């Protein structure tokens, strides 16, 4: 790879990393317009969350976040083991997220493994697919809130 | 999109569909060389399977399949709800897989939701990331082997 191509790839990787961080920051903010700005708004976006079937298409994905935000008082996400790749106008991230959420009736903590796929559209990396699943072993080993 | 670009995209989508089918056919075959031919062999391939941490890099992914194959007598996979997208040299597939496996000591059935990411290398679509998680509701509703 030429030095120029390498610099471009590093720049794209940094942009994908920021887009991934912004996704979780939008989740923490419980602010729907902020979450809307993270995602591509088309019929083929995908969202898989622990214990739920695949959501397909922006309308369903948006509605899910609206419902999650309406039922959540507070959310904190700690990311670790973030790995990312960029290939042309696609970038994908594997990361571990410790998600703590508080509801009117209590709180929940989960450690999930996520695969997030971003596509480059008009200079912005937009989330096209989010697949998160619970890591039972890690969740058990780290069940105490630090 | 021009008719030519559209035809190229359709061709690429068909190739990604076949690559995804071959991944599950390789699983059913319990044939390690066949599974090896499905994957990219680099340090950044990723594999998340239900109840396990992320495996990173081809060596660990290969070892996992070798172990799975050594401990499985028979495997059958039925795919449904296959959705795929191609963006340049990246293709990704969302699909539901009903996986039935038989072991010396019994058998297991699971319905999983998978996200599979392929990259185009020298004319071949190779698996770069596989993320599968159990669908608890579907698994419960469809627990009888047909």
PDB file of C-alpha atoms in Angstrom:
ATOM      1  CA  UNK A   1       0.000   0.000   0.000  1.00  0.00           C
ATOM      2  CA  UNK A   2       1.330   3.443  -0.928  1.00  0.00           C
ATOM      3  CA  UNK A   3       1.916   5.991   1.866  1.00  0.00           C
ATOM      4  CA  UNK A   4      -0.969   8.038   0.464  1.00  0.00           C
ATOM      5  CA  UNK A   5      -3.372   5.076   0.423  1.00  0.00           C
ATOM      6  CA  UNK A   6      -2.244   4.142   3.921  1.00  0.00           C
ATOM      7  CA  UNK A   7      -2.934   7.674   5.188  1.00  0.00           C
ATOM      8  CA  UNK A   8      -6.382   7.600   3.559  1.00  0.00           C
ATOM      9  CA  UNK A   9      -7.175   4.246   5.157  1.00  0.00           C
ATOM     10  CA  UNK A  10      -6.084   5.497   8.579  1.00  0.00           C
ATOM     11  CA  UNK A  11      -8.266   8.568   8.160  1.00  0.00           C
ATOM     12  CA  UNK A  12     -11.251   6.400   7.170  1.00  0.00           C
ATOM     13  CA  UNK A  13     -10.641   4.053  10.116  1.00  0.00           C
ATOM     14  CA  UNK A  14     -10.572   7.013  12.489  1.00  0.00           C
ATOM     15  CA  UNK A  15     -13.862   8.281  11.028  1.00  0.00           C
ATOM     16  CA  UNK A  16     -15.483   4.850  11.442  1.00  0.00           C
ATOM     17  CA  UNK A  17     -14.213   4.683  15.029  1.00  0.00           C
ATOM     18  CA  UNK A  18     -15.810   8.055  15.755  1.00  0.00           C
ATOM     19  CA  UNK A  19     -19.071   7.000  14.069  1.00  0.00           C
ATOM     20  CA  UNK A  20     -19.129   3.899  16.276  1.00  0.00           C
ATOM     21  CA  UNK A  21     -18.477   5.973  19.407  1.00  0.00           C
ATOM     22  CA  UNK A  22     -21.232   8.373  18.382  1.00  0.00           C
ATOM     23  CA  UNK A  23     -23.688   5.454  18.066  1.00  0.00           C
ATOM     24  CA  UNK A  24     -23.123   4.537  21.709  1.00  0.00           C
ATOM     25  CA  UNK A  25     -23.049   8.193  22.779  1.00  0.00           C
ATOM     26  CA  UNK A  26     -26.437   8.627  21.086  1.00  0.00           C
ATOM     27  CA  UNK A  27     -27.694   5.602  23.011  1.00  0.00           C
ATOM     28  CA  UNK A  28     -26.440   7.103  26.281  1.00  0.00           C
ATOM     29  CA  UNK A  29     -28.042  10.456  25.449  1.00  0.00           C
ATOM     30  CA  UNK A  30     -31.502   8.853  24.975  1.00  0.00           C
ATOM     31  CA  UNK A  31     -31.942  11.562  22.330  1.00  0.00           C
ATOM     32  CA  UNK A  32     -33.826  10.222  19.294  1.00  0.00           C
ATOM     33  CA  UNK A  33     -32.711  12.903  16.775  1.00  0.00           C
ATOM     34  CA  UNK A  34     -29.108  12.166  17.738  1.00  0.00           C
ATOM     35  CA  UNK A  35     -29.686   8.419  17.171  1.00  0.00           C
ATOM     36  CA  UNK A  36     -31.433   9.200  13.872  1.00  0.00           C
ATOM     37  CA  UNK A  37     -28.331  11.032  12.677  1.00  0.00           C
ATOM     38  CA  UNK A  38     -26.184   7.935  13.262  1.00  0.00           C
ATOM     39  CA  UNK A  39     -28.127   5.582  10.967  1.00  0.00           C
ATOM     40  CA  UNK A  40     -28.646   5.267   7.234  1.00  0.00           C
ATOM     41  CA  UNK A  41     -32.362   5.794   6.584  1.00  0.00           C
ATOM     42  CA  UNK A  42     -33.195   3.116   4.051  1.00  0.00           C
ATOM     43  CA  UNK A  43     -35.195  -0.088   3.799  1.00  0.00           C
ATOM     44  CA  UNK A  44     -32.208  -2.366   4.153  1.00  0.00           C
ATOM     45  CA  UNK A  45     -30.788  -1.260   7.512  1.00  0.00           C
ATOM     46  CA  UNK A  46     -30.686  -4.112  10.005  1.00  0.00           C
ATOM     47  CA  UNK A  47     -30.757  -4.282  13.786  1.00  0.00           C
ATOM     48  CA  UNK A  48     -30.433  -7.406  15.937  1.00  0.00           C
ATOM     49  CA  UNK A  49     -30.530  -6.969  19.698  1.00  0.00           C
ATOM     50  CA  UNK A  50     -30.320  -9.623  22.410  1.00  0.00           C
ATOM     51  CA  UNK A  51     -33.473 -11.701  22.556  1.00  0.00           C
ATOM     52  CA  UNK A  52     -35.181  -9.994  19.610  1.00  0.00           C
ATOM     53  CA  UNK A  53     -35.757 -10.947  15.999  1.00  0.00           C
ATOM     54  CA  UNK A  54     -34.073  -9.016  13.229  1.00  0.00           C
ATOM     55  CA  UNK A  55     -35.501  -5.559  12.587  1.00  0.00           C
ATOM     56  CA  UNK A  56     -35.319  -4.650   8.917  1.00  0.00           C
ATOM     57  CA  UNK A  57     -35.640  -1.144   7.494  1.00  0.00           C
ATOM     58  CA  UNK A  58     -35.215   2.272   9.032  1.00  0.00           C
ATOM     59  CA  UNK A  59     -38.844   2.721  10.073  1.00  0.00           C
ATOM     60  CA  UNK A  60     -38.783  -0.333  12.343  1.00  0.00           C
ATOM     61  CA  UNK A  61     -35.309   0.444  13.651  1.00  0.00           C
ATOM     62  CA  UNK A  62     -36.291   4.029  14.476  1.00  0.00           C
ATOM     63  CA  UNK A  63     -39.440   2.849  16.251  1.00  0.00           C
ATOM     64  CA  UNK A  64     -37.391   0.425  18.365  1.00  0.00           C
ATOM     65  CA  UNK A  65     -35.054   3.193  19.529  1.00  0.00           C
ATOM     66  CA  UNK A  66     -38.007   5.481  20.244  1.00  0.00           C
ATOM     67  CA  UNK A  67     -39.487   2.740  22.449  1.00  0.00           C
ATOM     68  CA  UNK A  68     -36.182   1.950  24.173  1.00  0.00           C
ATOM     69  CA  UNK A  69     -35.566   5.630  24.907  1.00  0.00           C
ATOM     70  CA  UNK A  70     -39.128   6.136  26.190  1.00  0.00           C
ATOM     71  CA  UNK A  71     -38.674   3.274  28.661  1.00  0.00           C
ATOM     72  CA  UNK A  72     -35.163   4.085  29.846  1.00  0.00           C
ATOM     73  CA  UNK A  73     -34.255   6.651  32.492  1.00  0.00           C
ATOM     74  CA  UNK A  74     -30.514   6.464  32.049  1.00  0.00           C
ATOM     75  CA  UNK A  75     -27.982   4.498  29.999  1.00  0.00           C
ATOM     76  CA  UNK A  76     -24.231   4.086  30.264  1.00  0.00           C
ATOM     77  CA  UNK A  77     -22.067   2.175  27.806  1.00  0.00           C
ATOM     78  CA  UNK A  78     -18.421   1.239  28.284  1.00  0.00           C
ATOM     79  CA  UNK A  79     -16.715  -0.015  25.124  1.00  0.00           C
ATOM     80  CA  UNK A  80     -13.732  -2.333  25.040  1.00  0.00           C
ATOM     81  CA  UNK A  81     -11.887  -4.565  22.575  1.00  0.00           C
ATOM     82  CA  UNK A  82     -12.792  -2.301  19.653  1.00  0.00           C
ATOM     83  CA  UNK A  83     -11.566  -3.755  16.328  1.00  0.00           C
ATOM     84  CA  UNK A  84     -12.357  -2.172  13.027  1.00  0.00           C
ATOM     85  CA  UNK A  85     -11.840  -2.629   9.318  1.00  0.00           C
ATOM     86  CA  UNK A  86     -12.480  -0.412   6.361  1.00  0.00           C
ATOM     87  CA  UNK A  87     -12.926  -1.760   2.837  1.00  0.00           C
ATOM     88  CA  UNK A  88     -13.763   0.964   0.317  1.00  0.00           C
ATOM     89  CA  UNK A  89     -17.011   2.613   1.371  1.00  0.00           C
ATOM     90  CA  UNK A  90     -17.806  -0.024   4.005  1.00  0.00           C
ATOM     91  CA  UNK A  91     -16.443  -0.174   7.525  1.00  0.00           C
ATOM     92  CA  UNK A  92     -17.228  -2.645  10.262  1.00  0.00           C
ATOM     93  CA  UNK A  93     -16.521  -2.703  13.936  1.00  0.00           C
ATOM     94  CA  UNK A  94     -16.400  -5.536  16.432  1.00  0.00           C
ATOM     95  CA  UNK A  95     -16.591  -4.326  20.010  1.00  0.00           C
ATOM     96  CA  UNK A  96     -17.617  -5.385  23.478  1.00  0.00           C
ATOM     97  CA  UNK A  97     -20.091  -3.083  25.205  1.00  0.00           C
ATOM     98  CA  UNK A  98     -20.957  -3.154  28.890  1.00  0.00           C
ATOM     99  CA  UNK A  99     -24.412  -1.614  28.888  1.00  0.00           C
ATOM    100  CA  UNK A 100     -26.008  -0.388  32.097  1.00  0.00           C
ATOM    101  CA  UNK A 101     -29.565   0.874  31.820  1.00  0.00           C
ATOM    102  CA  UNK A 102     -31.919   2.223  34.460  1.00  0.00           C
ATOM    103  CA  UNK A 103     -35.694   2.027  34.168  1.00  0.00           C
ATOM    104  CA  UNK A 104     -38.461   3.373  36.411  1.00  0.00           C
ATOM    105  CA  UNK A 105     -38.715  -0.138  37.927  1.00  0.00           C
ATOM    106  CA  UNK A 106     -35.047  -1.041  38.281  1.00  0.00           C
ATOM    107  CA  UNK A 107     -31.846  -1.424  36.334  1.00  0.00           C
ATOM    108  CA  UNK A 108     -30.162  -3.881  34.040  1.00  0.00           C
ATOM    109  CA  UNK A 109     -26.592  -4.634  33.139  1.00  0.00           C
ATOM    110  CA  UNK A 110     -25.380  -6.677  30.196  1.00  0.00           C
ATOM    111  CA  UNK A 111     -22.107  -7.305  28.430  1.00  0.00           C
ATOM    112  CA  UNK A 112     -22.733  -7.637  24.716  1.00  0.00           C
ATOM    113  CA  UNK A 113     -20.591  -8.388  21.698  1.00  0.00           C
ATOM    114  CA  UNK A 114     -21.520  -6.173  18.752  1.00  0.00           C
ATOM    115  CA  UNK A 115     -20.856  -6.118  15.032  1.00  0.00           C
ATOM    116  CA  UNK A 116     -21.629  -2.719  13.525  1.00  0.00           C
ATOM    117  CA  UNK A 117     -21.461  -2.103   9.758  1.00  0.00           C
ATOM    118  CA  UNK A 118     -21.150   1.442   8.429  1.00  0.00           C
ATOM    119  CA  UNK A 119     -21.435   2.743   4.855  1.00  0.00           C
ATOM    120  CA  UNK A 120     -19.944   5.979   3.543  1.00  0.00           C
ATOM    121  CA  UNK A 121     -22.601   8.349   2.194  1.00  0.00           C
ATOM    122  CA  UNK A 122     -21.767  11.919   1.139  1.00  0.00           C
ATOM    123  CA  UNK A 123     -18.726  12.017   3.372  1.00  0.00           C
ATOM    124  CA  UNK A 124     -20.468  10.551   6.430  1.00  0.00           C
ATOM    125  CA  UNK A 125     -20.217   7.025   7.803  1.00  0.00           C
ATOM    126  CA  UNK A 126     -23.758   5.850   8.544  1.00  0.00           C
ATOM    127  CA  UNK A 127     -24.774   2.764  10.492  1.00  0.00           C
ATOM    128  CA  UNK A 128     -26.288   0.165   8.136  1.00  0.00           C
ATOM    129  CA  UNK A 129     -26.343  -2.878  10.419  1.00  0.00           C
ATOM    130  CA  UNK A 130     -26.104  -3.428  14.188  1.00  0.00           C
ATOM    131  CA  UNK A 131     -25.929  -6.954  15.588  1.00  0.00           C
ATOM    132  CA  UNK A 132     -25.514  -7.310  19.345  1.00  0.00           C
ATOM    133  CA  UNK A 133     -25.617 -10.475  21.421  1.00  0.00           C
ATOM    134  CA  UNK A 134     -25.098 -11.184  25.085  1.00  0.00           C
ATOM    135  CA  UNK A 135     -21.810 -12.677  26.243  1.00  0.00           C
ATOM    136  CA  UNK A 136     -23.039 -14.974  29.017  1.00  0.00           C
ATOM    137  CA  UNK A 137     -19.639 -15.893  30.431  1.00  0.00           C
ATOM    138  CA  UNK A 138     -18.279 -12.360  30.569  1.00  0.00           C
ATOM    139  CA  UNK A 139     -21.588 -11.077  31.944  1.00  0.00           C
ATOM    140  CA  UNK A 140     -21.418 -13.593  34.769  1.00  0.00           C
ATOM    141  CA  UNK A 141     -17.780 -12.932  35.584  1.00  0.00           C
ATOM    142  CA  UNK A 142     -18.249  -9.148  35.681  1.00  0.00           C
ATOM    143  CA  UNK A 143     -21.654  -8.820  37.278  1.00  0.00           C
ATOM    144  CA  UNK A 144     -20.610  -6.258  39.893  1.00  0.00           C
ATOM    145  CA  UNK A 145     -20.948  -2.621  38.898  1.00  0.00           C
ATOM    146  CA  UNK A 146     -17.513  -0.999  39.417  1.00  0.00           C
TER     147      UNK A 146
ATOM    148  CA  UNK B   1     -27.793   3.225 -11.526  1.00  0.00           C
ATOM    149  CA  UNK B   2     -26.925   2.339 -15.159  1.00  0.00           C
ATOM    150  CA  UNK B   3     -28.182  -0.983 -16.576  1.00  0.00           C
ATOM    151  CA  UNK B   4     -24.565  -2.189 -16.683  1.00  0.00           C
ATOM    152  CA  UNK B   5     -23.898  -1.252 -13.041  1.00  0.00           C
ATOM    153  CA  UNK B   6     -27.185  -2.872 -12.049  1.00  0.00           C
ATOM    154  CA  UNK B   7     -26.260  -6.113 -13.844  1.00  0.00           C
ATOM    155  CA  UNK B   8     -22.850  -6.103 -12.114  1.00  0.00           C
ATOM    156  CA  UNK B   9     -24.474  -5.566  -8.723  1.00  0.00           C
ATOM    157  CA  UNK B  10     -26.919  -8.435  -9.322  1.00  0.00           C
ATOM    158  CA  UNK B  11     -24.051 -10.692 -10.320  1.00  0.00           C
ATOM    159  CA  UNK B  12     -22.102  -9.740  -7.189  1.00  0.00           C
ATOM    160  CA  UNK B  13     -25.178 -10.301  -4.999  1.00  0.00           C
ATOM    161  CA  UNK B  14     -25.655 -13.745  -6.501  1.00  0.00           C
ATOM    162  CA  UNK B  15     -22.003 -14.584  -5.818  1.00  0.00           C
ATOM    163  CA  UNK B  16     -22.328 -13.435  -2.196  1.00  0.00           C
ATOM    164  CA  UNK B  17     -25.498 -15.515  -1.832  1.00  0.00           C
ATOM    165  CA  UNK B  18     -23.639 -18.588  -3.088  1.00  0.00           C
ATOM    166  CA  UNK B  19     -20.682 -17.876  -0.775  1.00  0.00           C
ATOM    167  CA  UNK B  20     -23.081 -17.676   2.175  1.00  0.00           C
ATOM    168  CA  UNK B  21     -24.756 -20.963   1.176  1.00  0.00           C
ATOM    169  CA  UNK B  22     -21.353 -22.590   0.836  1.00  0.00           C
ATOM    170  CA  UNK B  23     -20.456 -21.499   4.390  1.00  0.00           C
ATOM    171  CA  UNK B  24     -23.432 -23.414   5.770  1.00  0.00           C
ATOM    172  CA  UNK B  25     -22.865 -26.331   3.359  1.00  0.00           C
ATOM    173  CA  UNK B  26     -19.274 -26.520   4.653  1.00  0.00           C
ATOM    174  CA  UNK B  27     -20.644 -26.600   8.201  1.00  0.00           C
ATOM    175  CA  UNK B  28     -23.017 -29.427   7.291  1.00  0.00           C
ATOM    176  CA  UNK B  29     -20.211 -31.359   5.577  1.00  0.00           C
ATOM    177  CA  UNK B  30     -18.057 -31.278   8.763  1.00  0.00           C
ATOM    178  CA  UNK B  31     -15.150 -31.090   6.295  1.00  0.00           C
ATOM    179  CA  UNK B  32     -12.420 -28.752   7.561  1.00  0.00           C
ATOM    180  CA  UNK B  33     -10.703 -28.108   4.178  1.00  0.00           C
ATOM    181  CA  UNK B  34     -14.089 -27.101   2.764  1.00  0.00           C
ATOM    182  CA  UNK B  35     -14.642 -24.690   5.684  1.00  0.00           C
ATOM    183  CA  UNK B  36     -11.090 -23.347   5.246  1.00  0.00           C
ATOM    184  CA  UNK B  37     -11.899 -22.485   1.619  1.00  0.00           C
ATOM    185  CA  UNK B  38     -14.854 -20.333   2.733  1.00  0.00           C
ATOM    186  CA  UNK B  39     -12.894 -17.955   4.989  1.00  0.00           C
ATOM    187  CA  UNK B  40     -10.332 -15.228   4.461  1.00  0.00           C
ATOM    188  CA  UNK B  41      -7.131 -16.353   6.192  1.00  0.00           C
ATOM    189  CA  UNK B  42      -5.924 -13.229   7.928  1.00  0.00           C
ATOM    190  CA  UNK B  43      -5.471 -11.867  11.422  1.00  0.00           C
ATOM    191  CA  UNK B  44      -8.617  -9.741  11.328  1.00  0.00           C
ATOM    192  CA  UNK B  45     -11.297 -12.347  10.611  1.00  0.00           C
ATOM    193  CA  UNK B  46     -13.918 -12.451  13.363  1.00  0.00           C
ATOM    194  CA  UNK B  47     -16.255 -15.119  14.620  1.00  0.00           C
ATOM    195  CA  UNK B  48     -18.919 -14.746  17.335  1.00  0.00           C
ATOM    196  CA  UNK B  49     -21.021 -17.786  18.150  1.00  0.00           C
ATOM    197  CA  UNK B  50     -23.777 -18.112  20.737  1.00  0.00           C
ATOM    198  CA  UNK B  51     -22.388 -18.103  24.246  1.00  0.00           C
ATOM    199  CA  UNK B  52     -18.772 -17.551  23.217  1.00  0.00           C
ATOM    200  CA  UNK B  53     -16.443 -14.580  23.227  1.00  0.00           C
ATOM    201  CA  UNK B  54     -15.237 -13.096  19.960  1.00  0.00           C
ATOM    202  CA  UNK B  55     -12.636 -15.167  18.152  1.00  0.00           C
ATOM    203  CA  UNK B  56     -10.167 -12.948  16.319  1.00  0.00           C
ATOM    204  CA  UNK B  57      -7.840 -14.102  13.527  1.00  0.00           C
ATOM    205  CA  UNK B  58      -7.898 -17.067  11.226  1.00  0.00           C
ATOM    206  CA  UNK B  59      -5.809 -19.368  13.464  1.00  0.00           C
ATOM    207  CA  UNK B  60      -8.340 -19.201  16.309  1.00  0.00           C
ATOM    208  CA  UNK B  61     -11.325 -19.412  13.957  1.00  0.00           C
ATOM    209  CA  UNK B  62      -9.877 -22.463  12.200  1.00  0.00           C
ATOM    210  CA  UNK B  63      -9.161 -24.158  15.534  1.00  0.00           C
ATOM    211  CA  UNK B  64     -12.769 -23.564  16.645  1.00  0.00           C
ATOM    212  CA  UNK B  65     -14.167 -25.213  13.517  1.00  0.00           C
ATOM    213  CA  UNK B  66     -11.733 -28.112  13.877  1.00  0.00           C
ATOM    214  CA  UNK B  67     -13.021 -28.629  17.428  1.00  0.00           C
ATOM    215  CA  UNK B  68     -16.681 -28.273  16.456  1.00  0.00           C
ATOM    216  CA  UNK B  69     -16.259 -30.745  13.619  1.00  0.00           C
ATOM    217  CA  UNK B  70     -14.377 -33.232  15.842  1.00  0.00           C
ATOM    218  CA  UNK B  71     -17.229 -33.191  18.356  1.00  0.00           C
ATOM    219  CA  UNK B  72     -20.163 -33.313  15.935  1.00  0.00           C
ATOM    220  CA  UNK B  73     -21.537 -36.427  14.261  1.00  0.00           C
ATOM    221  CA  UNK B  74     -23.958 -34.691  11.947  1.00  0.00           C
ATOM    222  CA  UNK B  75     -25.163 -31.163  11.213  1.00  0.00           C
ATOM    223  CA  UNK B  76     -28.106 -29.787   9.260  1.00  0.00           C
ATOM    224  CA  UNK B  77     -28.772 -26.119   8.587  1.00  0.00           C
ATOM    225  CA  UNK B  78     -31.971 -24.631   7.146  1.00  0.00           C
ATOM    226  CA  UNK B  79     -31.639 -20.993   6.089  1.00  0.00           C
ATOM    227  CA  UNK B  80     -34.495 -18.529   5.902  1.00  0.00           C
ATOM    228  CA  UNK B  81     -35.048 -14.764   5.663  1.00  0.00           C
ATOM    229  CA  UNK B  82     -31.820 -14.275   3.737  1.00  0.00           C
ATOM    230  CA  UNK B  83     -31.139 -10.570   3.063  1.00  0.00           C
ATOM    231  CA  UNK B  84     -27.972  -9.379   1.441  1.00  0.00           C
ATOM    232  CA  UNK B  85     -26.215  -6.220   0.387  1.00  0.00           C
ATOM    233  CA  UNK B  86     -23.137  -5.587  -1.699  1.00  0.00           C
ATOM    234  CA  UNK B  87     -21.127  -2.387  -1.453  1.00  0.00           C
ATOM    235  CA  UNK B  88     -18.014  -2.438  -3.652  1.00  0.00           C
ATOM    236  CA  UNK B  89     -15.802  -5.324  -2.532  1.00  0.00           C
ATOM    237  CA  UNK B  90     -17.809  -5.968   0.648  1.00  0.00           C
ATOM    238  CA  UNK B  91     -20.984  -7.982   0.922  1.00  0.00           C
ATOM    239  CA  UNK B  92     -23.004  -8.790   4.003  1.00  0.00           C
ATOM    240  CA  UNK B  93     -25.790 -11.189   4.685  1.00  0.00           C
ATOM    241  CA  UNK B  94     -28.441 -11.306   7.393  1.00  0.00           C
ATOM    242  CA  UNK B  95     -30.074 -14.700   7.673  1.00  0.00           C
ATOM    243  CA  UNK B  96     -31.871 -16.962  10.092  1.00  0.00           C
ATOM    244  CA  UNK B  97     -30.398 -20.441  10.451  1.00  0.00           C
ATOM    245  CA  UNK B  98     -32.086 -23.382  12.106  1.00  0.00           C
ATOM    246  CA  UNK B  99     -29.124 -25.497  13.129  1.00  0.00           C
ATOM    247  CA  UNK B 100     -29.544 -29.119  14.173  1.00  0.00           C
ATOM    248  CA  UNK B 101     -26.442 -30.896  15.377  1.00  0.00           C
ATOM    249  CA  UNK B 102     -25.950 -34.441  16.611  1.00  0.00           C
ATOM    250  CA  UNK B 103     -23.179 -35.437  19.006  1.00  0.00           C
ATOM    251  CA  UNK B 104     -22.143 -38.822  20.391  1.00  0.00           C
ATOM    252  CA  UNK B 105     -24.133 -37.958  23.551  1.00  0.00           C
ATOM    253  CA  UNK B 106     -27.265 -36.405  22.046  1.00  0.00           C
ATOM    254  CA  UNK B 107     -28.450 -33.644  19.791  1.00  0.00           C
ATOM    255  CA  UNK B 108     -29.080 -29.945  19.869  1.00  0.00           C
ATOM    256  CA  UNK B 109     -31.290 -27.577  17.936  1.00  0.00           C
ATOM    257  CA  UNK B 110     -31.033 -23.802  17.804  1.00  0.00           C
ATOM    258  CA  UNK B 111     -32.465 -20.994  15.717  1.00  0.00           C
ATOM    259  CA  UNK B 112     -29.846 -18.312  15.266  1.00  0.00           C
ATOM    260  CA  UNK B 113     -29.737 -14.925  13.601  1.00  0.00           C
ATOM    261  CA  UNK B 114     -26.482 -14.410  11.710  1.00  0.00           C
ATOM    262  CA  UNK B 115     -24.638 -11.498  10.174  1.00  0.00           C
ATOM    263  CA  UNK B 116     -21.949 -12.661   7.741  1.00  0.00           C
ATOM    264  CA  UNK B 117     -19.534 -10.222   6.105  1.00  0.00           C
ATOM    265  CA  UNK B 118     -17.683 -11.220   2.932  1.00  0.00           C
ATOM    266  CA  UNK B 119     -14.804  -9.491   1.130  1.00  0.00           C
ATOM    267  CA  UNK B 120     -13.912  -9.918  -2.540  1.00  0.00           C
ATOM    268  CA  UNK B 121     -10.375 -11.245  -3.015  1.00  0.00           C
ATOM    269  CA  UNK B 122      -9.058 -12.279  -6.427  1.00  0.00           C
ATOM    270  CA  UNK B 123     -12.544 -12.900  -7.741  1.00  0.00           C
ATOM    271  CA  UNK B 124     -13.730 -14.879  -4.704  1.00  0.00           C
ATOM    272  CA  UNK B 125     -15.999 -13.726  -1.892  1.00  0.00           C
ATOM    273  CA  UNK B 126     -14.364 -14.807   1.369  1.00  0.00           C
ATOM    274  CA  UNK B 127     -15.934 -14.776   4.817  1.00  0.00           C
ATOM    275  CA  UNK B 128     -14.343 -12.055   6.964  1.00  0.00           C
ATOM    276  CA  UNK B 129     -16.778 -11.950   9.887  1.00  0.00           C
ATOM    277  CA  UNK B 130     -19.476 -14.275  11.225  1.00  0.00           C
ATOM    278  CA  UNK B 131     -21.708 -13.182  14.098  1.00  0.00           C
ATOM    279  CA  UNK B 132     -24.453 -15.567  15.187  1.00  0.00           C
ATOM    280  CA  UNK B 133     -26.760 -15.253  18.165  1.00  0.00           C
ATOM    281  CA  UNK B 134     -29.659 -17.334  19.433  1.00  0.00           C
ATOM    282  CA  UNK B 135     -33.214 -16.155  18.801  1.00  0.00           C
ATOM    283  CA  UNK B 136     -34.873 -17.242  22.063  1.00  0.00           C
ATOM    284  CA  UNK B 137     -38.469 -16.548  21.035  1.00  0.00           C
ATOM    285  CA  UNK B 138     -38.279 -18.274  17.651  1.00  0.00           C
ATOM    286  CA  UNK B 139     -36.344 -21.178  19.164  1.00  0.00           C
ATOM    287  CA  UNK B 140     -39.088 -21.705  21.715  1.00  0.00           C
ATOM    288  CA  UNK B 141     -41.924 -21.400  19.215  1.00  0.00           C
ATOM    289  CA  UNK B 142     -40.320 -23.854  16.786  1.00  0.00           C
ATOM    290  CA  UNK B 143     -38.801 -26.402  19.120  1.00  0.00           C
ATOM    291  CA  UNK B 144     -40.228 -29.452  17.360  1.00  0.00           C
ATOM    292  CA  UNK B 145     -38.076 -30.995  14.640  1.00  0.00           C
ATOM    293  CA  UNK B 146     -40.192 -31.105  11.474  1.00  0.00           C
TER     294      UNK B 146
END
